[in-house]
Amino acid sequence: MDIYLPIAAVSLDGFVLLILGAAVGFLSGVFGVGGGFLLTPLLILIGVPHAVAVATSANQLVGASVSGALAHWRRGHVDIAMALVMLTGGLAGSVFGVWVFALLLRFGQADLVISLSYAVLLGVLGLLMLVESVRTFLRHRRGDPVQRKLHAHNWMHGLPFKMRFRRSKLYISILVPLGLGFLVGTLSAVMGVGGGFIMVPAMIYLLGMPTSMVPGTSLFQIIFVSAAVTVLQAVENGTVDLVLAMILLVGGVIGAQLGSRFGAKLRGEQLRAALAIVVLVVAAKLAADMTVTPDQLYSLEVLQ
Amino acid sequence: MRVRLLAPLVFFASLWPSYARADQPLLADLSSHLIAITTGFTGASVVLFGATDGPGDVVIVVRGPERDMVVRHKSHFAGIWINTRQVTFSGVPSYYAVFSSKPLDDIVPQPVQSLHQIGLANLRLQAKSTSLDSSEVADFRNALIDDQRRQGVYDDEVGRINFLGDRLFRAQVDFPATVPTGTYFIEVLLVRDGNVVTGQTTPLVVSQVGVDAEVGEFAEHRALIYGLIAVASAAVTGYIASLPFRNA
């Protein structure tokens, strides 16, 4: 059934949109990532204009992350204190990111810089996660006595302004989550995504949070970042398609609920290995897109 | 809104005084002057019909609203593909199609086709301030036309106009689901002995109507409120959707 999308100004099959929303929602529920890094390119692929795809993904992320965060909240898997600290950094970071983005646009290579940084970042993250989770997995198989240290101590434990995060059983410097939030905020403004795929691994490996607390805390934080991005996009560019977002959401929220249940059944290292593979596939796709001879050497853009 | 749309039509209609002569060698009209894009829109057909005052051939040129377009060209650089050169064209029609009662080259000589911009090859696209030479600009122009053809908004095949007897003619213009909105101009030309003897231009408005149009207008004029509503409705949908799973 074709549905006309008022802002995107195209007709698309509503059923395809529902399935797309559900698939991305499922992933976001399992891993606690918003799924924007998958949704945006998929929307572009099925014919939604680039700018509308970016902005509308942010809008549907609001709903998907509310739904996902609530599911984790009911299990007590949201560290509010940690989320608020990261959010503070995140909002400052997104303001900085918008400025960086304007700079990139002026030099005319924003698309390239975005793809390139995506590919490098996702590639490195994915590899690190895959190696770590496979190692843990093998250790389990061999039945080695696993040393259950909560987390490794490193340079960041020497930083000042320490704060206790009870839910995460952490006593660390507030500067680390603040800085992480800032970094993710910057990246999400530049790349047009919620940033969960960077946030989640960083919370596990950098902050040393328990894996169970990570998706809920990340999603809780993404609610606010994506809400801010949606309003900014609507005001600045008028590219938020409410009809498209709502269709994606209906599929997405159901997918997210199923995903978060499914994720709760998986062991930490299985979850991390699966996320690593998803991240690597996206990185490989982006890298391939840049190096493979494009179908069309020419690209068109309508000037408003 | 309606008045604003009609104003340019009245203006353009007044540009064709020579065709509004009393003897009226050519008369043409559309089955509808408005294509309304609604939620279930999957494309539309409009029938153009008319009469001539005697034997002759008819050519129809359909042009969508014009806008500026940038065409960028990628080059292989250090292993990756980068946008390196670009040309901006102004006056690019968002839709273009030609219809004819006989094969074009049989009834209209090349210079006349060029003069009246009949056919994609004769479309005049102005390249704005570029350092590239004319043969390179031609490559960009061809790339633009190829792309628009793939998008289904430029038709390089000449559509058929059927004559009923000597004088009455009709043609069916099919617009795809992706038809751009705006005011279209449908130029009907009467051709005799290789010359365009007269012509008539009929406007056609392609517009969003109903809820969609209102959403679009609201998004444009009340952007902040629209953004906040978008966030709120997404959040509420997310909350409602999580309720059935509450006791999981």
Coordinates of C-alpha atoms in Angstrom, one line a residue:
Chain A
M1 CA 0.0 0.0 0.0
D2 CA 1.6 3.2 -1.2
I3 CA 1.6 6.1 1.3
Y4 CA 2.4 9.7 0.3
L5 CA 4.9 11.4 2.6
P6 CA 4.2 15.1 2.8
I7 CA 7.7 16.4 3.6
A8 CA 9.8 13.8 1.7
A9 CA 7.3 14.4 -1.2
V10 CA 7.5 10.8 -2.4
S11 CA 5.1 7.8 -2.2
L12 CA 6.5 4.7 -0.6
D13 CA 5.1 1.3 0.3
G14 CA 3.8 1.5 3.9
F15 CA 4.4 -2.1 4.6
V16 CA 8.1 -1.9 3.6
L17 CA 8.4 1.1 5.9
L18 CA 6.8 -0.9 8.8
I19 CA 9.2 -3.8 8.3
L20 CA 12.2 -1.5 8.0
G21 CA 11.2 0.2 11.2
A22 CA 10.7 -3.1 13.0
A23 CA 14.1 -4.5 11.8
V24 CA 16.0 -1.4 13.0
G25 CA 13.9 -1.3 16.2
F26 CA 14.9 -4.9 17.0
L27 CA 18.6 -4.1 16.7
S28 CA 18.2 -1.0 18.8
G29 CA 16.4 -3.0 21.5
V30 CA 19.1 -5.8 21.6
F31 CA 22.1 -3.5 21.7
G32 CA 20.8 -0.3 23.1
V33 CA 21.9 1.7 20.1
G34 CA 19.4 4.0 18.5
G35 CA 19.8 2.4 15.1
G36 CA 20.1 5.7 13.3
F37 CA 23.4 4.6 11.7
L38 CA 21.4 1.8 9.9
L39 CA 18.1 3.6 9.4
T40 CA 19.4 6.7 7.7
P41 CA 21.2 4.9 4.9
L42 CA 18.4 2.4 4.5
L43 CA 15.9 5.2 4.0
I44 CA 18.1 6.8 1.4
L45 CA 18.3 3.5 -0.3
I46 CA 14.5 3.2 -0.7
G47 CA 14.2 6.7 -2.1
V48 CA 13.8 9.2 0.8
P49 CA 15.7 12.4 0.1
H50 CA 19.0 12.5 2.0
A51 CA 18.2 15.5 4.3
V52 CA 14.7 14.1 5.1
A53 CA 16.2 10.7 5.9
V54 CA 18.7 12.2 8.4
A55 CA 16.1 14.4 10.2
T56 CA 13.3 11.9 10.2
S57 CA 15.6 9.2 11.6
A58 CA 16.2 11.5 14.6
N59 CA 12.5 11.9 15.1
Q60 CA 11.8 8.2 15.1
L61 CA 14.8 7.7 17.4
V62 CA 12.9 9.7 20.0
G63 CA 10.1 7.2 20.1
A64 CA 12.2 4.1 19.7
S65 CA 14.5 5.2 22.6
V66 CA 11.6 6.1 24.9
S67 CA 10.1 2.7 24.3
G68 CA 13.5 0.9 24.7
A69 CA 14.6 2.9 27.7
L70 CA 11.2 2.2 29.5
A71 CA 11.7 -1.6 29.0
H72 CA 15.2 -1.4 30.6
W73 CA 13.9 1.0 33.3
R74 CA 11.4 -1.6 34.5
R75 CA 14.2 -4.0 35.0
G76 CA 16.2 -1.3 36.9
H77 CA 18.8 -1.1 34.2
V78 CA 19.1 2.7 33.8
D79 CA 21.8 4.6 35.6
I80 CA 20.2 8.1 35.7
A81 CA 23.2 9.8 37.3
M82 CA 25.5 8.5 34.6
A83 CA 23.0 9.4 31.9
L84 CA 22.6 13.0 33.2
V85 CA 26.4 13.6 33.4
M86 CA 26.9 12.3 29.8
L87 CA 23.9 14.3 28.6
T88 CA 25.4 17.5 29.9
G89 CA 28.5 16.8 27.9
G90 CA 26.4 15.6 25.0
L91 CA 24.4 18.8 24.6
A92 CA 27.6 20.9 24.7
G93 CA 29.1 18.5 22.2
S94 CA 26.2 18.8 19.7
V95 CA 26.4 22.6 19.7
F96 CA 30.1 22.2 18.9
G97 CA 29.3 19.6 16.3
V98 CA 26.8 21.8 14.5
W99 CA 29.6 24.4 14.2
V100 CA 32.0 21.8 12.8
F101 CA 29.4 20.6 10.4
A102 CA 28.9 24.1 9.0
L103 CA 32.6 24.3 8.5
L104 CA 32.7 21.0 6.6
L105 CA 29.8 22.2 4.4
R106 CA 31.7 25.3 3.5
F107 CA 34.6 23.2 2.2
G108 CA 32.1 21.1 0.1
Q109 CA 33.3 17.7 1.4
A110 CA 30.9 17.1 4.2
D111 CA 29.6 13.8 2.7
L112 CA 33.1 12.4 2.2
V113 CA 34.3 13.4 5.7
I114 CA 31.1 11.8 7.2
S115 CA 31.5 8.5 5.3
L116 CA 35.3 8.4 6.0
S117 CA 35.0 9.0 9.7
Y118 CA 32.1 6.5 10.0
A119 CA 34.1 3.8 8.2
V120 CA 37.3 4.4 10.3
L121 CA 35.5 4.7 13.6
L122 CA 33.2 1.8 13.1
G123 CA 36.0 -0.4 11.7
V124 CA 38.3 0.2 14.7
L125 CA 35.4 -0.2 17.3
G126 CA 34.1 -3.3 15.6
L127 CA 37.5 -5.0 15.5
L128 CA 38.3 -4.2 19.1
M129 CA 34.9 -5.5 20.3
L130 CA 35.1 -8.7 18.2
V131 CA 38.6 -9.5 19.5
E132 CA 37.6 -8.9 23.1
S133 CA 34.4 -10.9 23.0
V134 CA 35.9 -13.8 21.2
R135 CA 38.7 -13.9 23.8
T136 CA 36.2 -14.0 26.7
F137 CA 34.2 -16.6 24.9
L138 CA 37.2 -18.9 24.5
R139 CA 38.2 -18.4 28.1
H140 CA 34.7 -19.6 29.1
R141 CA 35.1 -22.6 26.8
R142 CA 38.4 -23.6 28.3
G143 CA 36.8 -23.2 31.7
D144 CA 39.7 -21.0 32.9
P145 CA 39.0 -19.4 36.2
V146 CA 37.9 -15.9 35.1
Q147 CA 39.2 -13.2 37.3
R148 CA 36.2 -11.2 38.0
K149 CA 37.6 -7.8 38.5
L150 CA 34.9 -5.2 38.0
H151 CA 37.0 -3.3 35.6
A152 CA 40.6 -2.5 34.8
H153 CA 42.2 0.4 36.6
N154 CA 44.0 2.8 34.3
W155 CA 45.0 6.5 33.8
M156 CA 41.5 7.8 34.1
H157 CA 41.2 6.7 37.7
G158 CA 43.7 9.3 38.6
L159 CA 41.5 12.2 37.4
P160 CA 40.0 14.6 39.9
F161 CA 36.2 15.3 40.6
K162 CA 35.4 11.7 41.5
M163 CA 31.8 10.8 41.8
R164 CA 30.0 7.6 42.9
F165 CA 27.6 6.0 40.4
R166 CA 25.8 3.4 42.6
R167 CA 23.8 1.7 39.9
S168 CA 26.9 1.0 37.9
K169 CA 29.1 0.3 40.9
L170 CA 31.6 2.8 39.8
Y171 CA 33.6 5.5 41.6
I172 CA 35.2 7.5 38.8
S173 CA 36.0 11.0 37.7
I174 CA 33.1 12.9 36.4
L175 CA 35.3 14.2 33.6
V176 CA 35.3 10.9 31.8
P177 CA 31.6 10.5 31.2
L178 CA 31.4 14.2 30.6
G179 CA 34.1 14.1 27.9
L180 CA 32.6 10.9 26.4
G181 CA 29.2 12.7 26.2
F182 CA 30.8 15.7 24.5
L183 CA 32.6 13.5 22.0
V184 CA 29.4 11.6 21.1
G185 CA 27.4 14.8 21.0
T186 CA 29.9 16.2 18.5
L187 CA 29.9 13.1 16.4
S188 CA 26.2 12.8 16.4
A189 CA 25.7 16.3 15.2
V190 CA 28.3 15.9 12.5
M191 CA 27.0 12.5 11.4
G192 CA 23.3 13.0 12.1
V193 CA 22.8 10.0 14.4
G194 CA 22.2 9.4 18.1
G195 CA 25.6 8.0 18.6
G196 CA 24.7 4.9 20.6
F197 CA 27.0 2.7 18.5
I198 CA 30.0 4.7 19.8
M199 CA 28.5 5.3 23.3
V200 CA 27.7 1.6 24.0
P201 CA 31.2 0.2 23.5
A202 CA 32.8 3.2 25.2
M203 CA 30.6 2.7 28.2
I204 CA 31.6 -0.9 28.4
Y205 CA 35.3 -0.6 27.8
L206 CA 36.2 3.0 28.7
L207 CA 33.9 3.6 31.7
G208 CA 33.8 -0.1 32.7
M209 CA 30.1 -0.1 33.3
P210 CA 28.3 -3.5 33.8
T211 CA 27.0 -4.7 30.3
S212 CA 23.5 -5.0 31.7
M213 CA 23.3 -1.3 32.6
V214 CA 24.7 0.0 29.3
P215 CA 21.7 -0.3 26.8
G216 CA 19.2 1.3 29.1
T217 CA 21.5 4.2 30.2
S218 CA 22.5 4.8 26.6
L219 CA 18.9 4.8 25.3
F220 CA 17.8 7.1 28.1
Q221 CA 20.4 9.6 27.1
I222 CA 19.6 9.2 23.4
I223 CA 16.0 10.3 24.0
F224 CA 17.2 13.8 24.8
V225 CA 19.9 14.1 22.2
S226 CA 17.5 12.9 19.4
A227 CA 14.7 15.3 20.6
A228 CA 17.1 18.2 20.4
V229 CA 18.3 17.2 16.9
T230 CA 14.6 16.8 15.7
V231 CA 13.6 20.2 16.9
L232 CA 16.8 21.8 15.4
Q233 CA 16.3 20.0 12.0
A234 CA 12.6 21.0 11.9
V235 CA 13.5 24.7 12.6
E236 CA 16.7 24.9 10.5
N237 CA 15.9 22.7 7.5
G238 CA 12.2 21.8 7.6
T239 CA 13.2 18.2 6.8
V240 CA 11.3 16.2 9.5
D241 CA 8.6 14.1 8.0
L242 CA 6.1 13.3 10.7
V243 CA 4.1 10.8 8.7
L244 CA 7.3 8.8 7.8
A245 CA 8.5 9.0 11.4
M246 CA 5.2 7.7 12.7
I247 CA 5.1 4.7 10.4
L248 CA 8.7 3.8 11.1
L249 CA 7.9 4.1 14.8
V250 CA 5.0 1.8 14.9
G251 CA 7.2 -0.9 13.4
G252 CA 10.2 0.3 15.4
V253 CA 8.7 0.2 18.9
I254 CA 7.4 -3.3 18.5
G255 CA 10.8 -4.4 17.2
A256 CA 12.6 -2.6 20.1
Q257 CA 10.5 -4.4 22.7
L258 CA 11.1 -7.8 21.2
G259 CA 14.8 -6.9 20.8
S260 CA 15.3 -5.9 24.4
R261 CA 13.8 -9.2 25.6
F262 CA 15.9 -11.1 23.2
G263 CA 19.0 -9.2 24.3
A264 CA 18.3 -10.0 28.0
K265 CA 18.6 -13.7 27.2
L266 CA 22.1 -13.3 25.6
R267 CA 25.3 -13.4 27.5
G268 CA 27.4 -10.2 27.6
E269 CA 30.1 -11.5 25.3
Q270 CA 27.6 -12.9 22.8
L271 CA 25.8 -9.5 22.7
R272 CA 29.1 -7.7 22.2
A273 CA 30.3 -10.1 19.5
A274 CA 27.0 -9.7 17.6
L275 CA 27.1 -5.9 17.9
A276 CA 30.8 -6.0 16.7
I277 CA 29.7 -7.9 13.6
V278 CA 26.9 -5.5 12.8
V279 CA 29.3 -2.6 13.3
L280 CA 31.9 -4.2 11.1
V281 CA 29.4 -4.9 8.3
V282 CA 28.3 -1.3 8.2
A283 CA 32.0 -0.1 8.2
A284 CA 32.8 -2.5 5.4
K285 CA 29.8 -1.3 3.4
L286 CA 30.8 2.4 3.9
A287 CA 34.4 1.7 2.9
A288 CA 33.3 -0.2 -0.1
D289 CA 31.0 2.6 -1.2
M290 CA 33.9 5.0 -1.2
T291 CA 36.4 2.8 -3.1
V292 CA 34.2 0.9 -5.5
T293 CA 33.7 2.8 -8.8
P294 CA 30.2 4.4 -8.4
D295 CA 27.4 3.5 -10.8
Q296 CA 27.0 7.2 -11.5
L297 CA 30.0 9.5 -11.5
Y298 CA 27.7 12.5 -11.5
S299 CA 25.4 13.4 -8.7
L300 CA 22.6 16.0 -8.6
E301 CA 21.3 18.3 -6.0
V302 CA 18.3 20.7 -6.3
L303 CA 19.1 24.2 -5.0
Q304 CA 16.3 25.6 -3.0
Chain B
M1 CA -3.0 30.1 -1.3
R2 CA -5.2 29.6 -4.4
V3 CA -5.0 33.2 -5.4
R4 CA -1.2 33.2 -5.1
L5 CA -1.0 30.1 -7.4
L6 CA -3.3 31.7 -10.0
A7 CA -1.6 35.0 -10.2
P8 CA 1.4 33.8 -12.3
L9 CA -0.9 31.8 -14.5
V10 CA -2.9 34.9 -15.5
F11 CA 0.4 36.7 -16.1
F12 CA 1.7 34.0 -18.4
A13 CA -1.5 33.6 -20.2
S14 CA -1.4 37.3 -21.1
L15 CA 2.0 36.7 -22.8
W16 CA 0.3 34.9 -25.7
P17 CA -1.8 37.6 -27.3
S18 CA -1.0 36.5 -30.9
Y19 CA -2.6 33.1 -30.3
A20 CA -5.8 34.5 -29.1
R21 CA -6.9 35.7 -32.5
A22 CA -10.5 35.7 -33.4
D23 CA -10.2 32.9 -36.1
Q24 CA -8.5 30.7 -33.5
P25 CA -6.5 28.2 -35.7
L26 CA -5.8 26.1 -32.6
L27 CA -7.8 25.4 -29.5
A28 CA -6.7 23.1 -26.7
D29 CA -7.6 22.3 -23.2
L30 CA -6.9 19.8 -20.4
S31 CA -9.3 17.3 -18.9
S32 CA -8.2 18.8 -15.6
H33 CA -6.0 21.7 -14.6
L34 CA -5.2 20.4 -11.2
I35 CA -3.4 17.2 -10.2
A36 CA -4.1 16.8 -6.5
I37 CA -1.5 14.8 -4.6
T38 CA -3.2 12.9 -1.7
T39 CA -1.9 10.2 0.6
G40 CA -2.7 7.4 -1.8
F41 CA -1.2 9.2 -4.8
T42 CA 0.4 6.8 -7.3
G43 CA 0.5 9.0 -10.4
A44 CA -2.1 10.6 -12.6
S45 CA -3.2 11.0 -16.2
V46 CA -4.4 14.1 -17.8
V47 CA -6.0 14.2 -21.3
L48 CA -5.2 17.1 -23.5
F49 CA -7.7 17.6 -26.3
G50 CA -8.2 20.2 -28.9
A51 CA -9.0 21.2 -32.5
T52 CA -7.2 22.9 -35.4
D53 CA -8.8 25.0 -38.2
G54 CA -7.5 22.6 -40.9
P55 CA -4.9 20.0 -41.7
G56 CA -1.6 20.3 -39.8
D57 CA 0.4 18.5 -37.2
V58 CA 0.5 19.2 -33.5
V59 CA 3.5 19.1 -31.0
I60 CA 3.0 19.3 -27.3
V61 CA 5.8 20.2 -24.8
V62 CA 5.2 19.7 -21.1
R63 CA 7.5 21.5 -18.7
G64 CA 7.5 21.4 -14.9
P65 CA 8.4 24.3 -12.7
E66 CA 12.0 25.4 -13.2
R67 CA 14.7 25.4 -10.5
D68 CA 18.5 25.5 -10.1
M69 CA 20.5 22.2 -9.9
V70 CA 24.1 21.4 -9.0
V71 CA 25.7 18.5 -10.9
R72 CA 28.8 17.2 -9.2
H73 CA 31.4 14.9 -10.7
K74 CA 33.4 12.3 -8.7
S75 CA 37.1 11.5 -9.5
H76 CA 39.2 8.7 -8.2
F77 CA 41.6 10.2 -5.7
A78 CA 44.0 8.3 -3.3
G79 CA 41.8 5.1 -3.6
I80 CA 38.5 6.8 -2.9
W81 CA 35.9 8.6 -4.9
I82 CA 35.6 12.3 -4.2
N83 CA 33.4 15.1 -5.7
T84 CA 35.9 17.2 -7.6
R85 CA 34.1 19.3 -10.1
Q86 CA 30.7 20.8 -10.2
V87 CA 28.4 22.9 -12.5
T88 CA 25.3 24.8 -11.5
F89 CA 22.5 24.9 -14.1
S90 CA 19.7 27.4 -13.8
G91 CA 16.2 27.1 -15.3
V92 CA 16.1 23.3 -15.2
P93 CA 12.6 22.1 -15.7
S94 CA 11.5 19.6 -13.0
Y95 CA 9.5 17.7 -15.6
Y96 CA 9.8 17.4 -19.4
A97 CA 7.9 15.5 -22.0
V98 CA 7.2 15.9 -25.7
F99 CA 4.2 14.6 -27.7
S100 CA 3.8 14.7 -31.4
S101 CA 1.2 13.6 -34.0
K102 CA 4.0 12.3 -36.4
P103 CA 7.7 11.5 -35.9
L104 CA 9.2 14.9 -34.9
D105 CA 12.0 15.0 -37.6
D106 CA 9.4 14.4 -40.3
I107 CA 7.3 17.5 -39.4
V108 CA 9.7 20.0 -37.7
P109 CA 13.2 20.8 -39.0
Q110 CA 16.1 20.8 -36.5
P111 CA 16.4 24.7 -36.3
V112 CA 12.7 25.0 -35.4
Q113 CA 13.0 22.2 -32.8
S114 CA 15.9 24.0 -31.3
L115 CA 14.1 27.4 -31.3
H116 CA 11.0 26.0 -29.5
Q117 CA 13.1 23.7 -27.2
I118 CA 11.4 20.6 -28.6
G119 CA 13.2 17.5 -27.4
L120 CA 15.7 16.9 -24.6
A121 CA 18.6 17.6 -26.9
N122 CA 17.2 21.1 -27.4
L123 CA 16.5 21.9 -23.8
R124 CA 18.3 25.2 -22.9
L125 CA 20.0 24.8 -19.6
Q126 CA 22.1 27.8 -18.5
A127 CA 25.4 26.9 -16.8
K128 CA 26.2 29.5 -14.1
S129 CA 29.8 30.7 -13.5
T130 CA 32.0 27.7 -14.2
S131 CA 35.7 27.5 -15.0
L132 CA 35.1 24.4 -17.1
D133 CA 35.2 24.6 -20.9
S134 CA 32.1 24.1 -23.0
S135 CA 32.7 20.4 -23.9
E136 CA 33.0 19.6 -20.2
V137 CA 29.9 21.5 -19.4
A138 CA 28.1 19.5 -22.1
D139 CA 29.1 16.3 -20.2
F140 CA 27.5 17.7 -17.0
R141 CA 24.4 18.7 -19.0
N142 CA 24.1 15.2 -20.4
A143 CA 24.6 13.7 -16.9
L144 CA 21.8 15.9 -15.6
I145 CA 19.4 14.8 -18.4
D146 CA 20.3 11.1 -18.0
D147 CA 19.7 11.3 -14.2
Q148 CA 16.3 13.0 -14.7
R149 CA 15.4 10.3 -17.2
R150 CA 16.2 7.6 -14.8
Q151 CA 14.1 9.4 -12.2
G152 CA 11.2 9.2 -14.6
V153 CA 10.7 13.0 -14.8
Y154 CA 12.2 13.5 -18.3
D155 CA 10.8 11.4 -21.1
D156 CA 13.1 11.0 -24.1
E157 CA 10.4 9.1 -26.0
V158 CA 8.0 11.3 -28.0
G159 CA 4.5 10.5 -26.9
R160 CA 1.6 10.0 -29.3
I161 CA -1.0 12.5 -30.3
N162 CA -4.0 10.9 -32.0
F163 CA -6.0 12.8 -34.6
L164 CA -9.7 12.1 -35.1
G165 CA -10.2 13.2 -38.6
D166 CA -8.3 16.3 -39.7
R167 CA -9.1 18.6 -36.9
L168 CA -9.7 17.0 -33.6
F169 CA -6.7 15.7 -31.6
R170 CA -6.1 14.2 -28.1
A171 CA -3.1 13.0 -26.1
Q172 CA -2.8 11.4 -22.8
V173 CA -0.1 12.8 -20.5
D174 CA 0.9 10.3 -17.7
F175 CA 2.6 11.7 -14.6
P176 CA 4.5 9.3 -12.3
A177 CA 4.1 9.1 -8.5
T178 CA 7.2 11.2 -8.1
V179 CA 5.8 14.1 -10.1
P180 CA 7.3 17.4 -8.7
T181 CA 4.7 19.9 -7.4
G182 CA 4.3 23.4 -8.8
T183 CA 2.8 25.1 -11.9
Y184 CA 3.4 23.2 -15.2
F185 CA 3.1 24.8 -18.6
I186 CA 1.8 22.7 -21.5
E187 CA 2.7 24.3 -24.8
V188 CA 0.6 23.1 -27.8
L189 CA 2.1 24.0 -31.2
L190 CA 0.4 23.8 -34.5
V191 CA 2.9 22.9 -37.3
R192 CA 2.4 23.4 -41.0
D193 CA 5.1 22.9 -43.7
G194 CA 7.8 22.7 -41.1
N195 CA 6.8 25.9 -39.4
V196 CA 5.1 26.6 -36.1
V197 CA 2.2 28.6 -37.2
T198 CA 0.6 29.1 -33.8
G199 CA 0.7 27.9 -30.2
Q200 CA -1.2 27.9 -27.0
T201 CA 0.1 27.5 -23.5
T202 CA -2.1 25.9 -20.9
P203 CA -1.2 25.8 -17.2
L204 CA -1.5 22.7 -15.0
V205 CA -1.1 22.9 -11.3
V206 CA 0.4 19.9 -9.4
S207 CA -0.3 20.4 -5.7
Q208 CA -0.6 18.6 -2.4
V209 CA -4.1 18.7 -1.0
G210 CA -5.8 17.7 2.1
V211 CA -4.1 16.7 5.3
D212 CA -0.7 16.3 3.6
A213 CA -0.7 19.8 2.3
E214 CA -1.7 21.1 5.7
V215 CA 1.1 19.2 7.4
G216 CA 3.5 20.6 4.8
E217 CA 2.4 24.1 5.3
F218 CA 2.3 23.8 9.1
A219 CA 5.9 22.4 9.0
E220 CA 7.0 25.4 7.0
H221 CA 5.3 28.2 8.8
R222 CA 5.3 26.9 12.4
A223 CA 8.6 25.0 12.3
L224 CA 9.3 25.2 16.0
I225 CA 5.8 24.0 17.1
Y226 CA 5.9 21.3 14.4
G227 CA 9.3 20.1 15.7
L228 CA 8.0 20.0 19.3
I229 CA 4.8 18.1 18.1
A230 CA 7.0 15.7 16.2
V231 CA 9.1 15.0 19.4
A232 CA 6.0 14.7 21.6
S233 CA 4.1 12.4 19.3
A234 CA 7.1 10.2 18.9
A235 CA 7.6 10.0 22.7
V236 CA 4.0 9.2 23.3
T237 CA 4.0 6.5 20.6
G238 CA 7.1 5.0 22.2
Y239 CA 5.4 5.0 25.6
I240 CA 2.1 3.5 24.4
A241 CA 3.9 0.8 22.5
S242 CA 5.9 -0.2 25.6
L243 CA 2.7 -0.7 27.7
P244 CA 1.7 -4.2 26.5
F245 CA 5.1 -5.4 27.3
R246 CA 5.1 -3.9 30.8
N247 CA 4.8 -7.1 32.7
A248 CA 7.4 -8.9 30.6

